[in-house]
Amino acid sequence: MPSGTRLFLGLSILASSLVSTKAVTYTLSQDLSGDKFFDGFKFNESAIDSNNFGNVHFLSQSAAQAANLSFVDSNGRVILKVDNTTNGAGDPSFGRNTIYLESNELMNIGSLLIFDANHIPFGCSVWPSLFTQGQVWPQQGEIDVIEQVNLATENRYSLHVGVDNCNQPISVASNQTGTISTANGDISNCTVTPTTGQNTVGCVTTETKSNSFGSGFASQGGGVYAMLWDESGIAMWYFARGSVPSDIGTSASPDPTTWGEASAWYPASGCNPSTAFGPQIITLYIDICGAFAGVDSVFAQTCSSVAPNCTSLVPDPSNYDNAYWEINYLRVYTNGQSNSSSSSASGSGTSSGSGASSTGSSSSSSGSSNSAFALAVTSIWDYLLIPVSASFLGMLAIL
């Protein structure tokens, strides 16, 4: 093929790729807020599980409502909280009452989740999380959007999967704003070995924007978290209340390509989002101590001056005055890659809660639109077999 024809064809492909990247439309499939919020969830009721989920009792919906632990306040905001009135002193088997919600509908690839809250639970021994999980864990994966413990001030994002060779490549570090906290060589390993429990931490990115968790999040009026799961990978963002993009909360079709770099980016090149994750259950809970907040080394990082260990705090209800979610809404949009499932989420199998401490050095990676664009451009350069020069890129910009 003549070089001129090849160049023209390559430019046509590039133009087509750019149009298709920008033309993605997101359609609202779940809009959960106010009194309708609870229509989207079932309450996972269970007793104490001190090995993982700490010193808690997860209540049924009727019990949680009767105890005033789940309700809609006078401003229309959803409140989910830990019991902060019962004194458990002298009871060695005491478990504090709290909430564990799982969505009725499954979320599929091609989905954008947006969560707007004014308050995230915090305090020594407190372990809140907003995450999605497959019905069989970890074989169908888990995506942690909000997860931290105790008095930490920066949120953590992570993936947990059951397939081999799933990781967050360090080589794409410049395309996210967060810091990779579980780096080992040139990757951050996302694969969990369920039979041995190895790598329960997953591949963790820590938020670098201020006030993404703890008292600072509440004092600034809260903010918005977003997670996009599509064929190019998984991207997660955090926006403080004063910096929320104008199309979030106001547009019928938000456009993540205008939001800038993601806080955490897990590209398909490191972990295939289509095969490592099955349909996801949206999960929201507040835990106490357990396999994350209760780990001695983790607890000591922010709470050593408060108590000698995590479980010593559980009997005192005053420790849980800030252990509540205050939620404006949770919305799920789909982009047409896969229709949002309306089938009931029959169960989550074995859920992890995905807790544990993290160590390692820093790194980063990019938003999903960056990945799609880069892949298209790389393919075109390979096809054209021509060098990429500044003048050529300038010509593309003009076109």
Short mmCIF file of N, CA, C and O in Angstrom, two decimals, residues 143-263:
data_model
loop_
_atom_site.label_atom_id
_atom_site.label_comp_id
_atom_site.label_asym_id
_atom_site.label_seq_id
_atom_site.Cartn_x
_atom_site.Cartn_y
_atom_site.Cartn_z
N ILE A 143 -13.83 -4.63 44.17
CA ILE A 143 -13.34 -3.28 43.88
C ILE A 143 -13.65 -2.40 45.09
O ILE A 143 -14.81 -2.15 45.41
N ASP A 144 -12.61 -1.92 45.77
CA ASP A 144 -12.79 -1.09 46.96
C ASP A 144 -12.71 0.38 46.58
O ASP A 144 -11.65 0.86 46.16
N VAL A 145 -13.81 1.09 46.74
CA VAL A 145 -13.89 2.50 46.38
C VAL A 145 -13.53 3.38 47.58
O VAL A 145 -12.74 4.32 47.47
N ILE A 146 -14.10 3.09 48.74
CA ILE A 146 -13.77 3.78 49.98
C ILE A 146 -13.44 2.73 51.02
O ILE A 146 -14.26 1.84 51.29
N GLU A 147 -12.25 2.80 51.60
CA GLU A 147 -11.91 1.90 52.69
C GLU A 147 -10.73 2.46 53.47
O GLU A 147 -9.65 2.66 52.92
N GLN A 148 -10.95 2.71 54.74
CA GLN A 148 -9.88 3.12 55.65
C GLN A 148 -10.33 2.81 57.07
O GLN A 148 -11.46 2.35 57.28
N VAL A 149 -9.46 3.07 58.03
CA VAL A 149 -9.77 2.70 59.41
C VAL A 149 -9.26 3.75 60.40
O VAL A 149 -8.40 4.57 60.09
N ASN A 150 -9.83 3.66 61.60
CA ASN A 150 -9.34 4.41 62.75
C ASN A 150 -9.33 5.92 62.48
O ASN A 150 -10.33 6.45 62.01
N LEU A 151 -8.20 6.59 62.70
CA LEU A 151 -8.13 8.04 62.51
C LEU A 151 -7.30 8.43 61.29
O LEU A 151 -6.77 9.55 61.21
N ALA A 152 -7.20 7.54 60.32
CA ALA A 152 -6.50 7.85 59.08
C ALA A 152 -7.21 8.99 58.36
O ALA A 152 -8.41 9.21 58.54
N THR A 153 -6.47 9.72 57.53
CA THR A 153 -7.03 10.88 56.84
C THR A 153 -7.06 10.73 55.32
O THR A 153 -7.64 11.57 54.63
N GLU A 154 -6.43 9.68 54.78
CA GLU A 154 -6.41 9.46 53.33
C GLU A 154 -7.10 8.14 52.99
O GLU A 154 -6.80 7.10 53.57
N ASN A 155 -8.01 8.18 52.05
CA ASN A 155 -8.70 6.98 51.60
C ASN A 155 -7.75 6.03 50.87
O ASN A 155 -6.73 6.44 50.33
N ARG A 156 -8.15 4.75 50.83
CA ARG A 156 -7.41 3.74 50.05
C ARG A 156 -8.35 3.10 49.03
O ARG A 156 -9.49 2.77 49.34
N TYR A 157 -7.85 2.90 47.82
CA TYR A 157 -8.55 2.17 46.76
C TYR A 157 -7.81 0.85 46.55
O TYR A 157 -6.58 0.80 46.70
N SER A 158 -8.53 -0.20 46.16
CA SER A 158 -7.82 -1.46 45.90
C SER A 158 -8.68 -2.41 45.09
O SER A 158 -9.89 -2.25 44.99
N LEU A 159 -8.01 -3.40 44.51
CA LEU A 159 -8.67 -4.52 43.83
C LEU A 159 -8.24 -5.81 44.52
O LEU A 159 -7.11 -5.94 45.01
N HIS A 160 -9.14 -6.79 44.53
CA HIS A 160 -8.84 -8.13 45.00
C HIS A 160 -9.44 -9.10 43.97
O HIS A 160 -10.65 -9.04 43.71
N VAL A 161 -8.63 -9.96 43.40
CA VAL A 161 -9.12 -10.87 42.37
C VAL A 161 -8.61 -12.28 42.63
O VAL A 161 -7.65 -12.48 43.37
N GLY A 162 -9.27 -13.26 42.01
CA GLY A 162 -8.87 -14.65 42.17
C GLY A 162 -8.09 -15.21 41.01
O GLY A 162 -7.63 -16.35 41.07
N VAL A 163 -7.93 -14.44 39.93
CA VAL A 163 -7.19 -14.93 38.77
C VAL A 163 -5.71 -14.63 38.95
O VAL A 163 -5.32 -13.70 39.65
N ASP A 164 -4.87 -15.43 38.30
CA ASP A 164 -3.43 -15.22 38.39
C ASP A 164 -2.99 -14.03 37.54
O ASP A 164 -3.67 -13.64 36.59
N ASN A 165 -1.85 -13.49 37.89
CA ASN A 165 -1.18 -12.45 37.09
C ASN A 165 -2.06 -11.22 36.87
O ASN A 165 -2.13 -10.67 35.78
N CYS A 166 -2.76 -10.82 37.91
CA CYS A 166 -3.54 -9.58 37.86
C CYS A 166 -2.83 -8.56 38.72
O CYS A 166 -2.58 -8.80 39.91
N ASN A 167 -2.46 -7.42 38.12
CA ASN A 167 -1.68 -6.45 38.86
C ASN A 167 -1.91 -5.04 38.37
O ASN A 167 -2.54 -4.82 37.33
N GLN A 168 -1.41 -4.10 39.13
CA GLN A 168 -1.37 -2.71 38.73
C GLN A 168 0.07 -2.40 38.33
O GLN A 168 0.96 -2.36 39.18
N PRO A 169 0.34 -2.20 37.04
CA PRO A 169 1.73 -1.99 36.60
C PRO A 169 2.29 -0.66 37.11
O PRO A 169 1.64 0.37 37.02
N ILE A 170 3.48 -0.69 37.65
CA ILE A 170 4.14 0.53 38.09
C ILE A 170 4.52 1.40 36.90
O ILE A 170 4.66 2.61 37.00
N SER A 171 4.65 0.78 35.73
CA SER A 171 5.09 1.51 34.53
C SER A 171 4.09 2.57 34.09
O SER A 171 4.44 3.47 33.32
N VAL A 172 2.85 2.51 34.56
CA VAL A 172 1.85 3.51 34.18
C VAL A 172 1.61 4.50 35.31
O VAL A 172 0.56 5.13 35.40
N ALA A 173 2.62 4.67 36.14
CA ALA A 173 2.47 5.46 37.36
C ALA A 173 2.12 6.91 37.13
O ALA A 173 1.48 7.54 37.97
N SER A 174 2.53 7.46 36.03
CA SER A 174 2.34 8.91 35.82
C SER A 174 0.92 9.27 35.45
O SER A 174 0.60 10.45 35.31
N ASN A 175 0.05 8.30 35.30
CA ASN A 175 -1.30 8.57 34.81
C ASN A 175 -2.38 8.49 35.87
O ASN A 175 -3.56 8.39 35.55
N GLN A 176 -2.01 8.50 37.14
CA GLN A 176 -2.98 8.63 38.22
C GLN A 176 -2.41 9.60 39.25
O GLN A 176 -1.21 9.85 39.28
N THR A 177 -3.29 10.15 40.09
CA THR A 177 -2.81 11.11 41.07
C THR A 177 -2.50 10.47 42.41
O THR A 177 -1.80 11.06 43.24
N GLY A 178 -3.03 9.26 42.66
CA GLY A 178 -2.77 8.57 43.92
C GLY A 178 -1.42 7.89 43.94
O GLY A 178 -0.70 7.83 42.95
N THR A 179 -1.07 7.37 45.11
CA THR A 179 0.21 6.71 45.34
C THR A 179 0.01 5.21 45.52
O THR A 179 -0.80 4.79 46.36
N ILE A 180 0.71 4.41 44.74
CA ILE A 180 0.63 2.96 44.89
C ILE A 180 1.33 2.57 46.18
O ILE A 180 2.50 2.85 46.38
N SER A 181 0.59 1.92 47.07
CA SER A 181 1.09 1.65 48.42
C SER A 181 1.55 0.22 48.61
O SER A 181 2.01 -0.13 49.70
N THR A 182 1.40 -0.61 47.61
CA THR A 182 1.76 -2.03 47.74
C THR A 182 2.69 -2.46 46.62
O THR A 182 2.55 -3.54 46.06
N ALA A 183 3.63 -1.60 46.26
CA ALA A 183 4.53 -1.89 45.16
C ALA A 183 5.54 -2.97 45.54
O ALA A 183 6.08 -2.97 46.65
N ASN A 184 5.80 -3.89 44.62
CA ASN A 184 6.83 -4.91 44.79
C ASN A 184 7.49 -5.08 43.43
O ASN A 184 6.95 -5.73 42.54
N GLY A 185 8.65 -4.46 43.25
CA GLY A 185 9.28 -4.46 41.94
C GLY A 185 8.52 -3.56 41.00
O GLY A 185 8.23 -2.40 41.33
N ASP A 186 8.14 -4.09 39.84
CA ASP A 186 7.47 -3.25 38.84
C ASP A 186 5.96 -3.44 38.81
O ASP A 186 5.30 -2.98 37.89
N ILE A 187 5.39 -4.12 39.84
CA ILE A 187 3.94 -4.32 39.88
C ILE A 187 3.43 -4.17 41.30
O ILE A 187 4.18 -4.24 42.27
N SER A 188 2.13 -3.98 41.40
CA SER A 188 1.40 -4.11 42.66
C SER A 188 0.41 -5.25 42.45
O SER A 188 -0.49 -5.16 41.62
N ASN A 189 0.58 -6.33 43.18
CA ASN A 189 -0.15 -7.57 42.92
C ASN A 189 -1.57 -7.51 43.47
O ASN A 189 -1.79 -7.20 44.64
N CYS A 190 -2.56 -7.80 42.61
CA CYS A 190 -3.97 -7.77 43.01
C CYS A 190 -4.53 -9.15 43.33
O CYS A 190 -5.65 -9.26 43.84
N THR A 191 -3.77 -10.22 43.04
CA THR A 191 -4.29 -11.58 43.13
C THR A 191 -4.29 -12.10 44.55
O THR A 191 -3.28 -12.05 45.26
N VAL A 192 -5.45 -12.60 44.99
CA VAL A 192 -5.60 -13.23 46.30
C VAL A 192 -5.58 -14.75 46.12
O VAL A 192 -6.16 -15.26 45.16
N THR A 193 -4.92 -15.44 47.02
CA THR A 193 -4.95 -16.90 47.02
C THR A 193 -5.92 -17.35 48.10
O THR A 193 -5.57 -17.35 49.29
N PRO A 194 -7.16 -17.72 47.73
CA PRO A 194 -8.18 -17.95 48.75
C PRO A 194 -7.89 -19.12 49.68
O PRO A 194 -8.31 -19.11 50.83
N THR A 195 -7.17 -20.14 49.19
CA THR A 195 -6.92 -21.31 50.03
C THR A 195 -5.93 -21.01 51.15
O THR A 195 -5.97 -21.63 52.21
N THR A 196 -5.04 -20.06 50.91
CA THR A 196 -4.03 -19.73 51.92
C THR A 196 -4.26 -18.36 52.54
O THR A 196 -3.64 -18.02 53.55
N GLY A 197 -5.12 -17.56 51.92
CA GLY A 197 -5.35 -16.22 52.42
C GLY A 197 -4.23 -15.25 52.12
O GLY A 197 -4.16 -14.17 52.70
N GLN A 198 -3.33 -15.62 51.20
CA GLN A 198 -2.21 -14.74 50.89
C GLN A 198 -2.67 -13.50 50.13
O GLN A 198 -3.60 -13.56 49.34
N ASN A 199 -2.01 -12.39 50.38
CA ASN A 199 -2.26 -11.10 49.74
C ASN A 199 -3.71 -10.65 49.91
O ASN A 199 -4.38 -10.27 48.96
N THR A 200 -4.21 -10.69 51.13
CA THR A 200 -5.56 -10.19 51.38
C THR A 200 -5.62 -8.67 51.22
O THR A 200 -6.70 -8.09 51.11
N VAL A 201 -4.45 -8.02 51.20
CA VAL A 201 -4.41 -6.58 51.04
C VAL A 201 -4.84 -6.16 49.64
O VAL A 201 -5.49 -5.14 49.45
N GLY A 202 -4.49 -6.95 48.62
CA GLY A 202 -4.76 -6.58 47.24
C GLY A 202 -3.77 -5.55 46.74
O GLY A 202 -2.70 -5.35 47.31
N CYS A 203 -4.10 -4.89 45.64
CA CYS A 203 -3.24 -3.84 45.08
C CYS A 203 -3.84 -2.49 45.46
O CYS A 203 -4.92 -2.12 45.01
N VAL A 204 -3.14 -1.76 46.30
CA VAL A 204 -3.68 -0.58 46.96
C VAL A 204 -3.09 0.70 46.40
O VAL A 204 -1.87 0.81 46.22
N THR A 205 -3.96 1.66 46.14
CA THR A 205 -3.55 3.03 45.84
C THR A 205 -4.11 3.94 46.93
O THR A 205 -5.30 3.87 47.26
N THR A 206 -3.26 4.80 47.48
CA THR A 206 -3.68 5.73 48.53
C THR A 206 -3.93 7.12 47.95
O THR A 206 -3.13 7.63 47.16
N GLU A 207 -5.06 7.70 48.31
CA GLU A 207 -5.44 9.03 47.84
C GLU A 207 -4.43 10.08 48.34
O GLU A 207 -3.99 10.03 49.48
N THR A 208 -4.07 11.02 47.48
CA THR A 208 -3.15 12.09 47.86
C THR A 208 -3.85 13.44 48.05
O THR A 208 -3.26 14.36 48.59
N LYS A 209 -5.11 13.54 47.60
CA LYS A 209 -5.85 14.77 47.86
C LYS A 209 -6.23 14.82 49.34
O LYS A 209 -6.55 13.80 49.94
N SER A 210 -6.22 16.00 49.91
CA SER A 210 -6.46 16.14 51.35
C SER A 210 -7.93 15.90 51.70
O SER A 210 -8.82 16.08 50.87
N ASN A 211 -8.13 15.47 52.93
CA ASN A 211 -9.47 15.32 53.52
C ASN A 211 -10.36 14.32 52.78
O ASN A 211 -11.57 14.53 52.66
N SER A 212 -9.77 13.24 52.31
CA SER A 212 -10.57 12.22 51.62
C SER A 212 -11.19 11.24 52.60
O SER A 212 -12.00 10.39 52.21
N PHE A 213 -10.82 11.34 53.88
CA PHE A 213 -11.34 10.42 54.91
C PHE A 213 -11.23 11.12 56.26
O PHE A 213 -10.47 12.08 56.44
N GLY A 214 -12.00 10.65 57.23
CA GLY A 214 -11.88 11.14 58.60
C GLY A 214 -12.59 12.44 58.86
O GLY A 214 -13.49 12.86 58.12
N SER A 215 -12.16 13.11 59.92
CA SER A 215 -12.83 14.35 60.34
C SER A 215 -12.73 15.45 59.29
O SER A 215 -13.63 16.27 59.16
N GLY A 216 -11.63 15.48 58.53
CA GLY A 216 -11.47 16.49 57.50
C GLY A 216 -12.49 16.38 56.39
O GLY A 216 -12.95 17.39 55.85
N PHE A 217 -12.87 15.15 56.04
CA PHE A 217 -13.89 14.93 55.02
C PHE A 217 -15.20 15.56 55.47
O PHE A 217 -15.87 16.27 54.71
N ALA A 218 -15.56 15.32 56.72
CA ALA A 218 -16.82 15.86 57.24
C ALA A 218 -16.78 17.37 57.38
O ALA A 218 -17.76 18.07 57.06
N SER A 219 -15.66 17.91 57.85
CA SER A 219 -15.59 19.35 58.12
C SER A 219 -15.65 20.19 56.85
O SER A 219 -16.05 21.36 56.89
N GLN A 220 -15.27 19.63 55.71
CA GLN A 220 -15.33 20.37 54.45
C GLN A 220 -16.67 20.17 53.75
O GLN A 220 -16.86 20.64 52.62
N GLY A 221 -17.60 19.47 54.38
CA GLY A 221 -18.90 19.24 53.77
C GLY A 221 -18.98 17.99 52.93
O GLY A 221 -19.92 17.82 52.16
N GLY A 222 -18.00 17.11 53.10
CA GLY A 222 -18.02 15.85 52.37
C GLY A 222 -17.49 15.97 50.96
O GLY A 222 -16.68 16.86 50.65
N GLY A 223 -17.95 15.07 50.08
CA GLY A 223 -17.48 15.06 48.70
C GLY A 223 -18.07 13.90 47.93
O GLY A 223 -19.04 13.26 48.36
N VAL A 224 -17.47 13.63 46.78
CA VAL A 224 -17.99 12.62 45.85
C VAL A 224 -16.89 11.64 45.47
O VAL A 224 -15.75 12.04 45.18
N TYR A 225 -17.24 10.36 45.46
CA TYR A 225 -16.37 9.31 44.92
C TYR A 225 -17.04 8.74 43.68
O TYR A 225 -18.26 8.63 43.61
N ALA A 226 -16.23 8.37 42.71
CA ALA A 226 -16.74 7.76 41.47
C ALA A 226 -15.86 6.60 41.07
O ALA A 226 -14.63 6.62 41.29
N MET A 227 -16.47 5.57 40.49
CA MET A 227 -15.73 4.41 40.00
C MET A 227 -16.28 4.01 38.63
O MET A 227 -17.49 3.82 38.46
N LEU A 228 -15.38 3.93 37.66
CA LEU A 228 -15.74 3.50 36.30
C LEU A 228 -15.10 2.15 36.03
O LEU A 228 -13.88 2.00 36.15
N TRP A 229 -15.93 1.18 35.64
CA TRP A 229 -15.46 -0.18 35.32
C TRP A 229 -15.87 -0.46 33.89
O TRP A 229 -17.05 -0.66 33.60
N ASP A 230 -14.92 -0.41 32.96
CA ASP A 230 -15.22 -0.72 31.57
C ASP A 230 -14.10 -1.57 30.98
O ASP A 230 -13.20 -2.02 31.69
N GLU A 231 -14.14 -1.81 29.68
CA GLU A 231 -13.22 -2.75 29.05
C GLU A 231 -11.78 -2.25 29.04
O GLU A 231 -10.85 -3.03 28.82
N SER A 232 -11.57 -0.96 29.28
CA SER A 232 -10.20 -0.45 29.30
C SER A 232 -9.57 -0.57 30.68
O SER A 232 -8.35 -0.45 30.82
N GLY A 233 -10.38 -0.79 31.72
CA GLY A 233 -9.84 -0.93 33.06
C GLY A 233 -10.80 -0.41 34.10
O GLY A 233 -12.00 -0.25 33.86
N ILE A 234 -10.25 -0.11 35.28
CA ILE A 234 -11.04 0.40 36.40
C ILE A 234 -10.40 1.69 36.89
O ILE A 234 -9.21 1.72 37.19
N ALA A 235 -11.19 2.76 36.94
CA ALA A 235 -10.70 4.06 37.39
C ALA A 235 -11.55 4.54 38.56
O ALA A 235 -12.77 4.30 38.59
N MET A 236 -10.90 5.21 39.52
CA MET A 236 -11.62 5.75 40.68
C MET A 236 -11.16 7.18 40.95
O MET A 236 -9.97 7.48 40.85
N TRP A 237 -12.12 8.04 41.29
CA TRP A 237 -11.87 9.46 41.54
C TRP A 237 -12.41 9.87 42.90
O TRP A 237 -13.40 9.31 43.38
N TYR A 238 -11.79 10.90 43.46
CA TYR A 238 -12.32 11.57 44.64
C TYR A 238 -12.37 13.07 44.37
O TYR A 238 -11.39 13.66 43.88
N PHE A 239 -13.51 13.70 44.70
CA PHE A 239 -13.68 15.14 44.54
C PHE A 239 -14.18 15.73 45.85
O PHE A 239 -15.26 15.35 46.33
N ALA A 240 -13.43 16.65 46.43
CA ALA A 240 -13.89 17.38 47.60
C ALA A 240 -15.12 18.22 47.22
O ALA A 240 -15.33 18.53 46.04
N ARG A 241 -15.90 18.61 48.21
CA ARG A 241 -17.18 19.28 47.94
C ARG A 241 -17.02 20.49 47.02
O ARG A 241 -17.85 20.72 46.14
N GLY A 242 -15.98 21.25 47.16
CA GLY A 242 -15.82 22.45 46.35
C GLY A 242 -15.25 22.21 44.97
O GLY A 242 -15.11 23.16 44.18
N SER A 243 -14.91 20.96 44.64
CA SER A 243 -14.28 20.68 43.35
C SER A 243 -14.98 19.58 42.57
O SER A 243 -14.39 18.96 41.68
N VAL A 244 -16.25 19.34 42.87
CA VAL A 244 -17.01 18.30 42.15
C VAL A 244 -17.31 18.79 40.73
O VAL A 244 -17.80 19.90 40.54
N PRO A 245 -16.99 17.99 39.70
CA PRO A 245 -17.28 18.39 38.32
C PRO A 245 -18.75 18.75 38.13
O PRO A 245 -19.63 18.16 38.76
N SER A 246 -19.00 19.71 37.27
CA SER A 246 -20.35 20.25 37.11
C SER A 246 -21.34 19.22 36.57
O SER A 246 -22.55 19.37 36.77
N ASP A 247 -20.85 18.19 35.87
CA ASP A 247 -21.78 17.21 35.31
C ASP A 247 -22.13 16.10 36.29
O ASP A 247 -22.95 15.24 35.98
N ILE A 248 -21.52 16.09 37.48
CA ILE A 248 -21.88 15.11 38.50
C ILE A 248 -23.02 15.68 39.33
O ILE A 248 -22.92 16.77 39.89
N GLY A 249 -24.09 14.92 39.39
CA GLY A 249 -25.25 15.35 40.16
C GLY A 249 -26.21 16.21 39.39
O GLY A 249 -27.33 16.44 39.84
N THR A 250 -25.81 16.69 38.21
CA THR A 250 -26.69 17.57 37.43
C THR A 250 -26.97 17.02 36.03
O THR A 250 -27.98 17.36 35.44
N SER A 251 -26.08 16.20 35.51
CA SER A 251 -26.22 15.73 34.13
C SER A 251 -26.86 14.36 34.08
O SER A 251 -26.63 13.50 34.94
N ALA A 252 -27.68 14.15 33.04
CA ALA A 252 -28.26 12.83 32.81
C ALA A 252 -27.22 11.85 32.30
O ALA A 252 -27.42 10.64 32.37
N SER A 253 -26.09 12.37 31.80
CA SER A 253 -25.02 11.52 31.29
C SER A 253 -23.67 12.13 31.64
O SER A 253 -23.10 12.90 30.86
N PRO A 254 -23.14 11.83 32.85
CA PRO A 254 -21.83 12.36 33.23
C PRO A 254 -20.75 11.92 32.24
O PRO A 254 -20.86 10.87 31.61
N ASP A 255 -19.69 12.71 32.13
CA ASP A 255 -18.62 12.43 31.17
C ASP A 255 -17.27 12.33 31.89
O ASP A 255 -16.61 13.34 32.12
N PRO A 256 -16.85 11.13 32.28
CA PRO A 256 -15.58 10.97 33.02
C PRO A 256 -14.36 11.44 32.24
O PRO A 256 -13.32 11.72 32.86
N THR A 257 -14.45 11.54 30.92
CA THR A 257 -13.28 11.98 30.15
C THR A 257 -12.95 13.45 30.42
O THR A 257 -11.87 13.91 30.05
N THR A 258 -13.85 14.17 31.08
CA THR A 258 -13.60 15.59 31.39
C THR A 258 -13.15 15.80 32.83
O THR A 258 -12.95 16.94 33.25
N TRP A 259 -12.99 14.73 33.60
CA TRP A 259 -12.72 14.86 35.02
C TRP A 259 -11.23 14.93 35.37
O TRP A 259 -10.89 15.09 36.54
N GLY A 260 -10.37 14.78 34.40
CA GLY A 260 -8.95 14.75 34.69
C GLY A 260 -8.49 13.37 35.12
O GLY A 260 -9.25 12.40 35.10
N GLU A 261 -7.22 13.28 35.50
CA GLU A 261 -6.66 11.99 35.87
C GLU A 261 -7.38 11.41 37.08
O GLU A 261 -7.77 12.11 38.00
N ALA A 262 -7.54 10.08 37.04
CA ALA A 262 -8.16 9.39 38.15
C ALA A 262 -7.22 9.36 39.35
O ALA A 262 -6.00 9.45 39.21
N SER A 263 -7.79 9.21 40.53
CA SER A 263 -6.96 9.00 41.73
C SER A 263 -6.30 7.63 41.67
O SER A 263 -5.15 7.48 42.08
#
